[in-house]
Amino acid sequence: MTGLLREIRFLSRDSAALLWLGIAVFIAVVSVFLGLREVSSQRTELNNLIAADYREREVEMGRYQDWGEVAYYTFHLTYAPPSDFAFAAQGQRDTSPWKHNIRALALEGQIYETDAENPDFALIGRLDFAFVANLLAPLLLILLLHDLRSAESAAGRYELLCATAARQGSPWLARAALRSSALALCLIGPLWAGGLLAGTDAASLALASLVVVSHIGFWWAVCALMERFGWSSPVNLTALVGAWLAFAVIVPAAIKVSVESIVPLPDGGEILFTQREAVNDAWDLPKDATMEPFIARHPEWADYTEVGQPFEWKWYYAFQQVGDQTVEPLSLAFREGRIRRDRFAGSLAWLSPPALAERALQALAGTDVAATLAYEQQVREFHTALRKYYYPRLFRDEPVSNASLEQRPQFRGTSE
Amino acid sequence: MMNSVFSIAREEWRLWLRSRLALSALLVFALLLTATSTLIALRMSAEHQQRTEQQALAEETFLSQPDRHPHRMVHYGHYVFRVPPPLSVVDPGVDAVTGQSIFLEGHRQNTAMFADAGASANIGSFEALNAALVYQLFVPLLLIAIGHGLIVREREENTLAPLLAQNVTGVMLCLGKWIALAGVTLVLLLPLFVMTAVAVARGESLLASAGLIGIYALYSLVWCSLILLVSALVRSRGLGLGILALFWLGAVLIVPRSAVETASSVMPAEGKLEADLRMQADLREVGDGHYAGAPEFMQLQANLLAQYDVERVEDLPVNFRGVVAEVNEADLTEVMNRYAEERMALEARQARFAESFGWLSPVVAVSAGSRALSGTDLATHHRFLREAEAVRFDFVQGLNRVHVEQLDYIIDINRSNDTASERRTRMSAENWNVLDEFNFQAAPATERLTRATPALTMLSAWFLLLTAGGIFVSRRIRP
């Protein structure tokens, strides 16, 4: 206990160490603040969109006389609201869409639209908590720990410490432990404060803290290992920064390259191209060529397939559906490929603790690839519900009525 | 005097050649750079080939469409692809985060789709390494690792006093050490020479390539001067290393992201969906050109009837539905372009604002300049969007012309009576050659150099300031 008190006293007088810890706490607070602000601006934007979407629906109501036009002109907002913990890790929300305006036309032509921010910003990335904890914190820890012994010998206390300590290694162990925990506290403190403001559940916060602590523990171990070589502190520092580069930059880059070459994806452009061709060719094909594959999927409309006119809405929507059916194998492969890439990257991430911690925080924040794919799936299900709503009205040629419009499916976001 | 300066530099080199740390750091750097640049070069040339082929295929498919109603071709649409410029092997820039292809069709401006980033393996923040990033992040670290002791080492080893006593002034000593470190950067830049030479062989302009080498040389020299300055100021190697590490941490990791955060809060951008909803209201006022009888087009009809001095729409020498489509497309495009230009102007302002953080971090400056010179910056992406829009508008209006001049109005309005009537509205496929070939090129080298000027200015200011500081300190160097 006295040892610990003494170490705290030493730490409080070590201005360099206080500087590194100060930087850590400052950047962590800034990142949490920025994350909270980003989440709140996403929420505001969503609320505006939901209100605007509703107004748009009111304006369009009563404008159209047949269901074909209604379905053609009405857009439906779909979205994935940020989670209560999204402030800590922006993750995929930077580059992958979390809101779509869709309508009952072929979905494959719509679902890959992005509502991306300034590409320059996406390129550089956000200053979120995950970045601070996973990339900055290890460097700060390295700066805190690389010259424990040499700093003492420079200060002339090395001999004294070794003599007074019960065991040779213990003052260093206590000192390193104190500094590592201080750094962890500098990060976890702002995180919990942010969590309280955002109403994050304690379990997520506890798990996130566990991630942060384990990650810092890993870097402590690396520092301790390097110390065994007994190098001078500049060499020690250089070697540790080298280790940081290897674990935080080079290994992830190598993982990315290998995952992407081992798990190829169908070309996105090809999905759109095939879908467009299928939809457009339908205009020149006999109507049966569209209705047959359509009925194979929707046998319930088999009695309504007569298309007498050169243009009929039910045929139009049937070939939209057939367009989606045509690219289904490609689209599924694209989806499966992304899932496999993500799983594979997840297992290889064990080679790079910073990447592993980043993925863990993203998973807790609901901003990982799985969340993106889940949202995409929700959009697909909602689109199916839309079709289910319109088909009876189109095929039975029902009159448009407000009562019927009231029953139209509404998208409901889940995670809020 | 120069002799002793060079002998100081030579001495430093000899020391580094014997130092395992310096040599292994150099070796790691060389390996890393070779690996990343080879991988990127392979990927970018594969992308180049693939997108060029896709572009040709898209044009071929459009031209080989059968006889049709011209408006069907307006909706059939066309694809354009952004082919990466040769220097993207050094700096792929925004290529990975923006979509590379756009579907062009009537009445709509689609976004670029399928950005690589959307489907890549998610493995953390610094996932995509490329040659530019290796230079921006690793060169400073390498220079710090081998150069932080330049002066302070002499001080710690008590060799400074004898050196200064041997008729060597502080300025000469510092100049010699600086030349030694600058010599290392020259070696480090060799791979960049090779990469740009390959780009030049593939048709890149010499000026842009030289500019790219120049900006990285200047960037490296900024670090040389900084390292020398710190090394001359501090009393212990540990302290010097700590200061340099802190500076690197701030310049490489913290400032660029702070720039992004500040720019996006000072100049918030509206999301695309929100802007689209606002635009939708404006577009509604323009009207829907598919319905020539809509109230929005009554004035147009009256004007045409008066112009040709006829009573009925059927008597017009042109197809009224085609005229409506043509006029409507022009009006819609004006609205859509207004919104698109607003958005691009805001993005450009945001980028410029973020770039001004180059005054706080040379990394921000060099990365902006590098993207501009490589032709992979935001402005190039905007250029692609504008050129794609021009192609879109031209082929849609070309098809609308066919609709106006070649398709008879009576035949046109009866198109939905039966299959035979529909057949009569089909125009010859020869008309589809209204489509222009699309061949995307980055801006000319002089324009890119102009865009890189702010970055070059900031780096020069950094260099001059740090060097002046170095000269000032070196004059006062005491053992």
Short mmCIF file of N, CA and C in Angstrom, two decimals, chain A residues 20 23 27 34 37 45 48-49 52 56 59-60 63 69 73 77 92 95 99 101 112-116 118-121 123-127 131 135-136 139 143 234 237-238 241 244-245 249-250 252-253 255-257 259-260 265 267-269 272-273 276-277 280 283-284 309-310 334 341 345 349 355 358-359 362 369, chain B residues 21 32 39 50 54 61 66 68 72 75-76 79 93-94 97-98 103 105 108 110-114 117 119-129 138 141 145 148 241-242 245-246 248-249 253-254 256-258 260-261 263-265 271-274 277 280 284 288 291 343 347 350-351 371 378 415-419:
data_model
loop_
_atom_site.label_atom_id
_atom_site.label_comp_id
_atom_site.label_asym_id
_atom_site.label_seq_id
_atom_site.Cartn_x
_atom_site.Cartn_y
_atom_site.Cartn_z
N TRP A 20 1.25 13.24 -20.98
CA TRP A 20 0.65 12.17 -21.81
C TRP A 20 -0.75 11.83 -21.32
N ILE A 23 -3.13 14.58 -22.29
CA ILE A 23 -3.52 14.48 -23.70
C ILE A 23 -4.59 13.41 -23.85
N ILE A 27 -8.24 14.30 -25.35
CA ILE A 27 -8.70 13.76 -26.62
C ILE A 27 -9.92 12.85 -26.42
N LEU A 34 -17.68 14.89 -29.60
CA LEU A 34 -17.96 14.89 -31.04
C LEU A 34 -18.91 13.76 -31.42
N ARG A 37 -22.38 14.61 -30.41
CA ARG A 37 -22.94 15.62 -31.30
C ARG A 37 -23.34 15.00 -32.64
N GLU A 45 -31.58 14.87 -38.12
CA GLU A 45 -31.78 14.69 -39.56
C GLU A 45 -32.87 13.66 -39.82
N ASN A 48 -36.28 15.13 -39.10
CA ASN A 48 -36.69 15.99 -40.20
C ASN A 48 -37.16 15.17 -41.39
N LEU A 49 -36.39 14.12 -41.68
CA LEU A 49 -36.73 13.29 -42.83
C LEU A 49 -38.07 12.60 -42.63
N ALA A 52 -40.68 15.15 -43.12
CA ALA A 52 -40.79 15.52 -44.54
C ALA A 52 -41.43 14.40 -45.34
N GLU A 56 -44.70 14.74 -47.57
CA GLU A 56 -44.65 14.34 -48.97
C GLU A 56 -45.82 13.39 -49.28
N VAL A 59 -49.00 15.27 -49.60
CA VAL A 59 -49.10 16.00 -50.86
C VAL A 59 -49.48 15.06 -51.99
N GLU A 60 -48.86 13.87 -51.98
CA GLU A 60 -49.09 12.92 -53.07
C GLU A 60 -50.45 12.27 -52.98
N ARG A 63 -53.48 12.51 -55.54
CA ARG A 63 -53.02 13.04 -56.82
C ARG A 63 -53.21 12.03 -57.94
N GLU A 69 -49.71 4.39 -60.71
CA GLU A 69 -49.10 5.70 -60.50
C GLU A 69 -48.76 5.92 -59.03
N TYR A 73 -44.96 6.81 -57.92
CA TYR A 73 -44.55 8.12 -57.43
C TYR A 73 -44.31 8.21 -55.93
N LEU A 77 -39.52 6.30 -46.83
CA LEU A 77 -38.26 6.47 -46.11
C LEU A 77 -37.98 5.22 -45.28
N GLN A 92 -19.15 1.84 -39.64
CA GLN A 92 -19.56 1.80 -41.04
C GLN A 92 -20.54 2.89 -41.41
N THR A 95 -19.45 5.29 -44.19
CA THR A 95 -19.37 4.97 -45.61
C THR A 95 -20.56 4.17 -46.13
N LYS A 99 -29.83 5.25 -44.48
CA LYS A 99 -31.17 5.73 -44.83
C LYS A 99 -31.35 5.63 -46.33
N ASN A 101 -34.48 6.14 -49.53
CA ASN A 101 -35.83 6.41 -49.96
C ASN A 101 -36.15 5.39 -51.04
N TYR A 112 -28.51 0.15 -53.67
CA TYR A 112 -27.08 0.46 -53.58
C TYR A 112 -26.79 1.96 -53.65
N GLU A 113 -27.86 2.77 -53.72
CA GLU A 113 -27.67 4.22 -53.68
C GLU A 113 -27.02 4.58 -52.34
N THR A 114 -26.14 5.57 -52.36
CA THR A 114 -25.56 5.99 -51.08
C THR A 114 -25.86 7.45 -50.84
N ASP A 115 -25.94 7.79 -49.58
CA ASP A 115 -26.17 9.17 -49.19
C ASP A 115 -24.92 9.58 -48.43
N ALA A 116 -23.79 9.58 -49.16
CA ALA A 116 -22.51 9.71 -48.47
C ALA A 116 -22.17 11.16 -48.20
N ASN A 118 -19.09 14.18 -47.57
CA ASN A 118 -17.93 14.62 -48.32
C ASN A 118 -16.88 13.50 -48.40
N PRO A 119 -16.51 13.07 -49.63
CA PRO A 119 -15.55 11.96 -49.74
C PRO A 119 -14.21 12.25 -49.07
N ASP A 120 -13.80 13.51 -49.09
CA ASP A 120 -12.55 13.86 -48.40
C ASP A 120 -12.61 13.48 -46.93
N PHE A 121 -13.79 13.65 -46.33
CA PHE A 121 -13.96 13.36 -44.91
C PHE A 121 -13.97 11.86 -44.68
N LEU A 123 -12.52 9.74 -46.36
CA LEU A 123 -11.16 9.25 -46.59
C LEU A 123 -10.31 9.39 -45.33
N ILE A 124 -10.40 10.53 -44.68
CA ILE A 124 -9.55 10.80 -43.51
C ILE A 124 -10.10 10.11 -42.26
N GLY A 125 -11.41 10.14 -42.09
CA GLY A 125 -12.01 9.44 -40.96
C GLY A 125 -12.36 10.38 -39.82
N ARG A 126 -13.11 9.82 -38.89
CA ARG A 126 -13.64 10.62 -37.79
C ARG A 126 -12.78 10.48 -36.54
N LEU A 127 -12.84 11.51 -35.71
CA LEU A 127 -12.14 11.46 -34.42
C LEU A 127 -13.13 10.91 -33.39
N PHE A 131 -11.35 5.42 -32.22
CA PHE A 131 -10.04 5.81 -32.76
C PHE A 131 -9.07 6.18 -31.64
N LEU A 135 -6.16 3.48 -31.47
CA LEU A 135 -4.94 3.87 -32.17
C LEU A 135 -4.08 4.83 -31.37
N LEU A 136 -4.71 5.80 -30.72
CA LEU A 136 -3.92 6.79 -29.97
C LEU A 136 -3.43 6.24 -28.64
N LEU A 139 -0.16 4.35 -28.35
CA LEU A 139 1.03 5.22 -28.50
C LEU A 139 1.30 5.99 -27.22
N LEU A 143 4.59 5.87 -24.82
CA LEU A 143 5.33 7.05 -24.36
C LEU A 143 5.43 7.07 -22.83
N PRO A 234 15.80 5.51 -26.15
CA PRO A 234 15.46 5.82 -27.55
C PRO A 234 15.26 4.57 -28.41
N LEU A 237 11.97 3.02 -27.42
CA LEU A 237 10.83 3.76 -27.97
C LEU A 237 10.66 3.47 -29.45
N THR A 238 11.77 3.48 -30.18
CA THR A 238 11.69 3.22 -31.62
C THR A 238 11.12 1.83 -31.88
N VAL A 241 7.35 1.86 -31.11
CA VAL A 241 6.57 2.50 -32.16
C VAL A 241 6.52 1.59 -33.39
N TRP A 244 3.87 -0.80 -32.75
CA TRP A 244 2.57 -0.15 -32.97
C TRP A 244 2.24 -0.13 -34.45
N LEU A 245 3.22 0.29 -35.25
CA LEU A 245 3.00 0.33 -36.70
C LEU A 245 2.61 -1.05 -37.22
N VAL A 249 -1.18 -0.82 -38.12
CA VAL A 249 -1.28 -0.38 -39.51
C VAL A 249 -0.98 -1.50 -40.49
N ILE A 250 0.18 -2.15 -40.31
CA ILE A 250 0.63 -3.08 -41.35
C ILE A 250 -0.17 -4.38 -41.34
N PRO A 252 -3.26 -4.96 -40.13
CA PRO A 252 -4.61 -4.76 -40.68
C PRO A 252 -4.62 -4.60 -42.19
N ALA A 253 -3.64 -3.86 -42.72
CA ALA A 253 -3.60 -3.67 -44.17
C ALA A 253 -3.40 -5.01 -44.86
N ILE A 255 -4.21 -7.94 -43.65
CA ILE A 255 -5.43 -8.73 -43.48
C ILE A 255 -6.45 -8.32 -44.55
N LYS A 256 -6.58 -7.01 -44.72
CA LYS A 256 -7.55 -6.50 -45.69
C LYS A 256 -7.25 -7.03 -47.09
N VAL A 257 -5.98 -6.91 -47.46
CA VAL A 257 -5.61 -7.36 -48.80
C VAL A 257 -5.87 -8.85 -48.96
N VAL A 259 -7.92 -10.87 -47.19
CA VAL A 259 -9.35 -11.22 -47.14
C VAL A 259 -10.01 -10.91 -48.49
N GLU A 260 -9.66 -9.74 -49.05
CA GLU A 260 -10.32 -9.35 -50.28
C GLU A 260 -9.88 -10.17 -51.48
N LEU A 265 -15.77 -10.67 -54.58
CA LEU A 265 -17.18 -10.27 -54.63
C LEU A 265 -17.58 -10.08 -56.08
N ASP A 267 -18.90 -8.05 -59.10
CA ASP A 267 -18.78 -6.62 -59.34
C ASP A 267 -20.13 -5.95 -59.16
N GLY A 268 -20.16 -4.89 -58.34
CA GLY A 268 -21.41 -4.19 -58.07
C GLY A 268 -22.06 -3.67 -59.35
N GLY A 269 -21.21 -3.12 -60.22
CA GLY A 269 -21.72 -2.57 -61.47
C GLY A 269 -22.48 -3.61 -62.28
N LEU A 272 -26.17 -4.04 -61.24
CA LEU A 272 -27.04 -3.00 -61.79
C LEU A 272 -27.27 -3.21 -63.27
N PHE A 273 -26.18 -3.54 -63.97
CA PHE A 273 -26.23 -3.70 -65.41
C PHE A 273 -27.22 -4.81 -65.78
N ARG A 276 -30.83 -3.82 -65.00
CA ARG A 276 -31.35 -2.85 -65.98
C ARG A 276 -31.70 -3.53 -67.29
N GLU A 277 -30.79 -4.39 -67.75
CA GLU A 277 -31.02 -5.08 -69.02
C GLU A 277 -32.30 -5.89 -68.94
N ASN A 280 -35.33 -3.61 -68.92
CA ASN A 280 -35.57 -2.93 -70.19
C ASN A 280 -35.93 -3.87 -71.33
N TRP A 283 -39.67 -4.75 -72.11
CA TRP A 283 -40.56 -3.93 -72.94
C TRP A 283 -40.72 -4.52 -74.33
N ASP A 284 -39.65 -5.12 -74.86
CA ASP A 284 -39.69 -5.62 -76.24
C ASP A 284 -40.08 -7.09 -76.32
N GLN A 309 -53.41 -4.77 -73.28
CA GLN A 309 -52.90 -3.50 -73.81
C GLN A 309 -51.38 -3.58 -74.00
N PRO A 310 -50.84 -2.70 -74.87
CA PRO A 310 -49.37 -2.65 -74.95
C PRO A 310 -48.75 -2.24 -73.62
N PHE A 334 -23.31 -11.23 -53.67
CA PHE A 334 -22.72 -9.98 -53.19
C PHE A 334 -22.90 -9.88 -51.67
N ARG A 341 -16.57 -12.06 -46.00
CA ARG A 341 -15.43 -11.17 -45.80
C ARG A 341 -15.38 -10.69 -44.36
N ALA A 345 -12.48 -11.49 -41.80
CA ALA A 345 -11.73 -10.38 -41.21
C ALA A 345 -11.82 -10.46 -39.69
N ALA A 349 -8.64 -10.75 -37.35
CA ALA A 349 -8.41 -9.57 -36.51
C ALA A 349 -7.70 -9.95 -35.21
N ALA A 355 -7.22 -3.74 -34.26
CA ALA A 355 -8.33 -4.03 -35.16
C ALA A 355 -9.42 -4.81 -34.42
N GLU A 358 -11.30 -2.44 -32.25
CA GLU A 358 -12.15 -1.58 -33.08
C GLU A 358 -13.42 -2.33 -33.48
N ARG A 359 -13.25 -3.57 -33.90
CA ARG A 359 -14.41 -4.36 -34.32
C ARG A 359 -15.34 -4.62 -33.13
N GLN A 362 -17.26 -1.44 -32.44
CA GLN A 362 -18.28 -1.24 -33.48
C GLN A 362 -19.46 -2.18 -33.28
N VAL A 369 -20.33 -4.11 -39.79
CA VAL A 369 -20.85 -4.59 -41.07
C VAL A 369 -22.15 -5.36 -40.85
N LEU B 21 20.01 -0.31 -36.07
CA LEU B 21 18.68 0.30 -35.97
C LEU B 21 18.33 1.02 -37.27
N LEU B 32 8.15 -2.47 -47.04
CA LEU B 32 6.77 -2.03 -46.93
C LEU B 32 6.33 -1.27 -48.17
N LEU B 39 1.24 -3.84 -54.79
CA LEU B 39 -0.17 -4.24 -54.66
C LEU B 39 -1.10 -3.18 -55.25
N GLN B 50 -10.42 -2.78 -66.24
CA GLN B 50 -11.80 -3.23 -66.07
C GLN B 50 -12.79 -2.11 -66.39
N GLN B 54 -15.55 -1.90 -69.24
CA GLN B 54 -16.96 -1.73 -68.91
C GLN B 54 -17.55 -0.53 -69.66
N THR B 61 -23.46 -1.64 -75.88
CA THR B 61 -24.82 -2.12 -75.58
C THR B 61 -25.86 -1.08 -75.94
N PRO B 66 -32.31 -2.36 -80.15
CA PRO B 66 -33.16 -2.43 -81.35
C PRO B 66 -33.98 -1.15 -81.55
N ARG B 68 -36.82 1.40 -81.30
CA ARG B 68 -37.68 1.63 -80.16
C ARG B 68 -38.30 3.01 -80.20
N ARG B 72 -38.20 5.47 -74.78
CA ARG B 72 -37.77 4.24 -74.09
C ARG B 72 -36.26 4.25 -73.90
N HIS B 75 -35.15 6.20 -70.96
CA HIS B 75 -35.21 5.46 -69.70
C HIS B 75 -34.27 4.27 -69.67
N TYR B 76 -33.93 3.77 -70.88
CA TYR B 76 -32.98 2.67 -70.91
C TYR B 76 -31.66 3.12 -70.28
N TYR B 79 -24.35 3.95 -68.87
CA TYR B 79 -23.43 3.98 -67.72
C TYR B 79 -22.15 4.72 -68.08
N GLY B 93 -6.29 8.26 -53.51
CA GLY B 93 -7.17 9.33 -53.07
C GLY B 93 -8.58 8.88 -52.76
N VAL B 94 -9.55 9.64 -53.25
CA VAL B 94 -10.94 9.36 -52.88
C VAL B 94 -11.53 8.22 -53.71
N VAL B 97 -13.51 5.67 -51.73
CA VAL B 97 -14.70 6.06 -50.95
C VAL B 97 -15.81 6.64 -51.81
N THR B 98 -15.53 6.92 -53.09
CA THR B 98 -16.61 7.37 -53.95
C THR B 98 -16.95 6.26 -54.92
N PHE B 103 -25.16 5.55 -63.25
CA PHE B 103 -26.17 5.21 -64.23
C PHE B 103 -26.85 6.50 -64.67
N GLU B 105 -29.79 8.44 -66.80
CA GLU B 105 -31.11 8.24 -67.40
C GLU B 105 -31.84 9.58 -67.44
N ARG B 108 -33.46 12.27 -64.12
CA ARG B 108 -32.86 11.99 -62.80
C ARG B 108 -31.35 12.16 -62.86
N ASN B 110 -28.48 10.41 -60.94
CA ASN B 110 -28.17 9.38 -59.94
C ASN B 110 -26.82 9.64 -59.30
N THR B 111 -26.62 9.04 -58.13
CA THR B 111 -25.31 9.17 -57.48
C THR B 111 -24.37 8.09 -58.01
N ALA B 112 -23.09 8.33 -57.78
CA ALA B 112 -22.10 7.32 -58.13
C ALA B 112 -22.25 6.15 -57.16
N MET B 113 -22.30 4.95 -57.70
CA MET B 113 -22.56 3.81 -56.81
C MET B 113 -21.37 2.87 -56.69
N PHE B 114 -21.46 2.00 -55.72
CA PHE B 114 -20.49 0.94 -55.46
C PHE B 114 -19.10 1.45 -55.14
N ALA B 117 -15.23 1.05 -50.44
CA ALA B 117 -15.25 1.07 -48.98
C ALA B 117 -16.49 0.36 -48.45
N ALA B 119 -17.88 -2.35 -49.44
CA ALA B 119 -17.86 -3.80 -49.47
C ALA B 119 -16.52 -4.37 -49.02
N SER B 120 -15.63 -3.50 -48.51
CA SER B 120 -14.31 -4.00 -48.15
C SER B 120 -14.35 -4.67 -46.79
N ALA B 121 -13.28 -5.42 -46.51
CA ALA B 121 -13.20 -6.09 -45.21
C ALA B 121 -12.98 -5.04 -44.13
N ASN B 122 -13.79 -5.09 -43.08
CA ASN B 122 -13.72 -4.07 -42.04
C ASN B 122 -12.69 -4.47 -40.99
N ILE B 123 -11.60 -3.72 -40.94
CA ILE B 123 -10.52 -4.14 -40.06
C ILE B 123 -9.92 -2.96 -39.30
N GLY B 124 -10.70 -1.87 -39.15
CA GLY B 124 -10.20 -0.77 -38.35
C GLY B 124 -9.93 0.48 -39.18
N SER B 125 -9.19 1.41 -38.59
CA SER B 125 -9.14 2.76 -39.16
C SER B 125 -8.16 2.96 -40.30
N PHE B 126 -6.97 2.39 -40.18
CA PHE B 126 -5.95 2.68 -41.18
C PHE B 126 -5.90 1.60 -42.24
N GLU B 127 -7.09 1.02 -42.54
CA GLU B 127 -7.04 -0.25 -43.25
C GLU B 127 -6.33 -0.22 -44.60
N ALA B 128 -6.56 0.87 -45.37
CA ALA B 128 -6.02 0.83 -46.72
C ALA B 128 -4.69 1.54 -46.82
N LEU B 129 -3.63 0.78 -46.93
CA LEU B 129 -2.31 1.38 -47.09
C LEU B 129 -2.06 1.62 -48.57
N PHE B 138 5.22 7.19 -42.63
CA PHE B 138 6.39 6.42 -42.23
C PHE B 138 7.69 7.17 -42.42
N LEU B 141 8.52 9.07 -39.34
CA LEU B 141 8.93 8.19 -38.24
C LEU B 141 10.35 7.69 -38.44
N ALA B 145 13.45 8.37 -36.09
CA ALA B 145 14.19 7.26 -35.46
C ALA B 145 15.68 7.39 -35.70
N HIS B 148 16.90 11.78 -34.59
CA HIS B 148 16.62 12.60 -33.41
C HIS B 148 17.87 12.93 -32.61
N LEU B 241 13.26 12.93 -28.38
CA LEU B 241 12.43 11.89 -28.97
C LEU B 241 10.98 12.05 -28.53
N GLY B 242 10.77 12.40 -27.26
CA GLY B 242 9.42 12.59 -26.76
C GLY B 242 8.71 13.73 -27.49
N ALA B 245 7.98 12.67 -31.04
CA ALA B 245 6.89 11.69 -31.06
C ALA B 245 5.54 12.38 -30.86
N LEU B 246 5.53 13.35 -29.94
CA LEU B 246 4.29 14.10 -29.69
C LEU B 246 3.87 14.86 -30.94
N TRP B 248 4.62 14.16 -34.02
CA TRP B 248 4.16 13.19 -35.04
C TRP B 248 2.72 12.76 -34.74
N LEU B 249 2.49 12.45 -33.47
CA LEU B 249 1.16 12.01 -33.04
C LEU B 249 0.10 13.05 -33.38
N LEU B 253 -2.04 11.93 -36.55
CA LEU B 253 -3.27 11.29 -36.08
C LEU B 253 -4.35 12.27 -35.67
N ILE B 254 -3.96 13.32 -34.96
CA ILE B 254 -5.01 14.15 -34.35
C ILE B 254 -5.48 15.28 -35.26
N PRO B 256 -5.44 15.87 -38.64
CA PRO B 256 -6.28 15.62 -39.82
C PRO B 256 -7.74 15.34 -39.44
N ARG B 257 -7.95 14.53 -38.42
CA ARG B 257 -9.32 14.21 -38.03
C ARG B 257 -10.01 15.40 -37.39
N SER B 258 -9.23 16.21 -36.65
CA SER B 258 -9.84 17.42 -36.09
C SER B 258 -10.27 18.35 -37.21
N VAL B 260 -11.36 17.50 -40.13
CA VAL B 260 -12.62 16.97 -40.65
C VAL B 260 -13.78 17.34 -39.73
N GLU B 261 -13.57 17.14 -38.43
CA GLU B 261 -14.64 17.42 -37.47
C GLU B 261 -14.99 18.92 -37.47
N ALA B 263 -14.39 21.17 -39.86
CA ALA B 263 -15.00 21.58 -41.14
C ALA B 263 -16.46 21.16 -41.18
N SER B 264 -16.76 19.95 -40.69
CA SER B 264 -18.15 19.53 -40.83
C SER B 264 -19.05 20.19 -39.79
N SER B 265 -18.46 20.75 -38.71
CA SER B 265 -19.38 21.47 -37.81
C SER B 265 -19.49 22.94 -38.17
N GLY B 271 -27.86 16.25 -45.69
CA GLY B 271 -27.82 14.93 -46.28
C GLY B 271 -28.50 14.94 -47.64
N LYS B 272 -28.14 13.94 -48.47
CA LYS B 272 -28.68 13.95 -49.83
C LYS B 272 -30.19 13.74 -49.84
N LEU B 273 -30.69 12.88 -48.96
CA LEU B 273 -32.13 12.64 -48.93
C LEU B 273 -32.90 13.91 -48.61
N GLU B 274 -32.37 14.66 -47.65
CA GLU B 274 -33.03 15.91 -47.26
C GLU B 274 -33.05 16.88 -48.44
N LEU B 277 -35.52 15.88 -51.03
CA LEU B 277 -36.91 16.19 -50.68
C LEU B 277 -37.22 17.65 -51.00
N GLN B 280 -37.46 17.94 -54.66
CA GLN B 280 -38.71 17.35 -55.16
C GLN B 280 -39.80 18.42 -55.29
N ARG B 284 -41.59 19.46 -58.79
CA ARG B 284 -43.03 19.35 -59.00
C ARG B 284 -43.56 20.57 -59.74
N ASP B 288 -44.29 17.15 -64.84
CA ASP B 288 -43.86 15.85 -65.32
C ASP B 288 -44.06 15.78 -66.83
N TYR B 291 -46.64 13.78 -69.16
CA TYR B 291 -48.03 14.15 -69.36
C TYR B 291 -48.09 15.49 -70.07
N ARG B 343 -24.36 21.63 -53.78
CA ARG B 343 -23.75 20.59 -52.96
C ARG B 343 -22.25 20.51 -53.19
N GLU B 347 -19.18 21.14 -50.63
CA GLU B 347 -18.14 20.13 -50.39
C GLU B 347 -16.75 20.71 -50.64
N GLN B 350 -15.86 22.96 -47.80
CA GLN B 350 -15.48 22.14 -46.64
C GLN B 350 -14.04 21.63 -46.82
N ALA B 351 -13.75 21.13 -48.02
CA ALA B 351 -12.43 20.55 -48.26
C ALA B 351 -11.34 21.62 -48.13
N ARG B 371 -3.11 14.44 -53.41
CA ARG B 371 -4.35 14.03 -54.11
C ARG B 371 -4.61 14.94 -55.31
N LEU B 378 -11.06 15.52 -54.46
CA LEU B 378 -12.49 15.80 -54.52
C LEU B 378 -12.85 16.53 -55.82
N ARG B 415 -50.13 5.16 -79.33
CA ARG B 415 -49.19 4.05 -79.11
C ARG B 415 -49.76 2.95 -78.24
N SER B 416 -50.72 3.29 -77.38
CA SER B 416 -51.20 2.28 -76.43
C SER B 416 -52.45 1.56 -76.89
N ASN B 417 -52.88 1.84 -78.16
CA ASN B 417 -54.11 1.19 -78.63
C ASN B 417 -53.96 -0.31 -78.74
N ASP B 418 -52.96 -0.74 -79.47
CA ASP B 418 -52.71 -2.18 -79.62
C ASP B 418 -51.24 -2.37 -79.99
N THR B 419 -50.86 -3.62 -80.14
CA THR B 419 -49.46 -3.93 -80.40
C THR B 419 -48.97 -3.31 -81.72
#
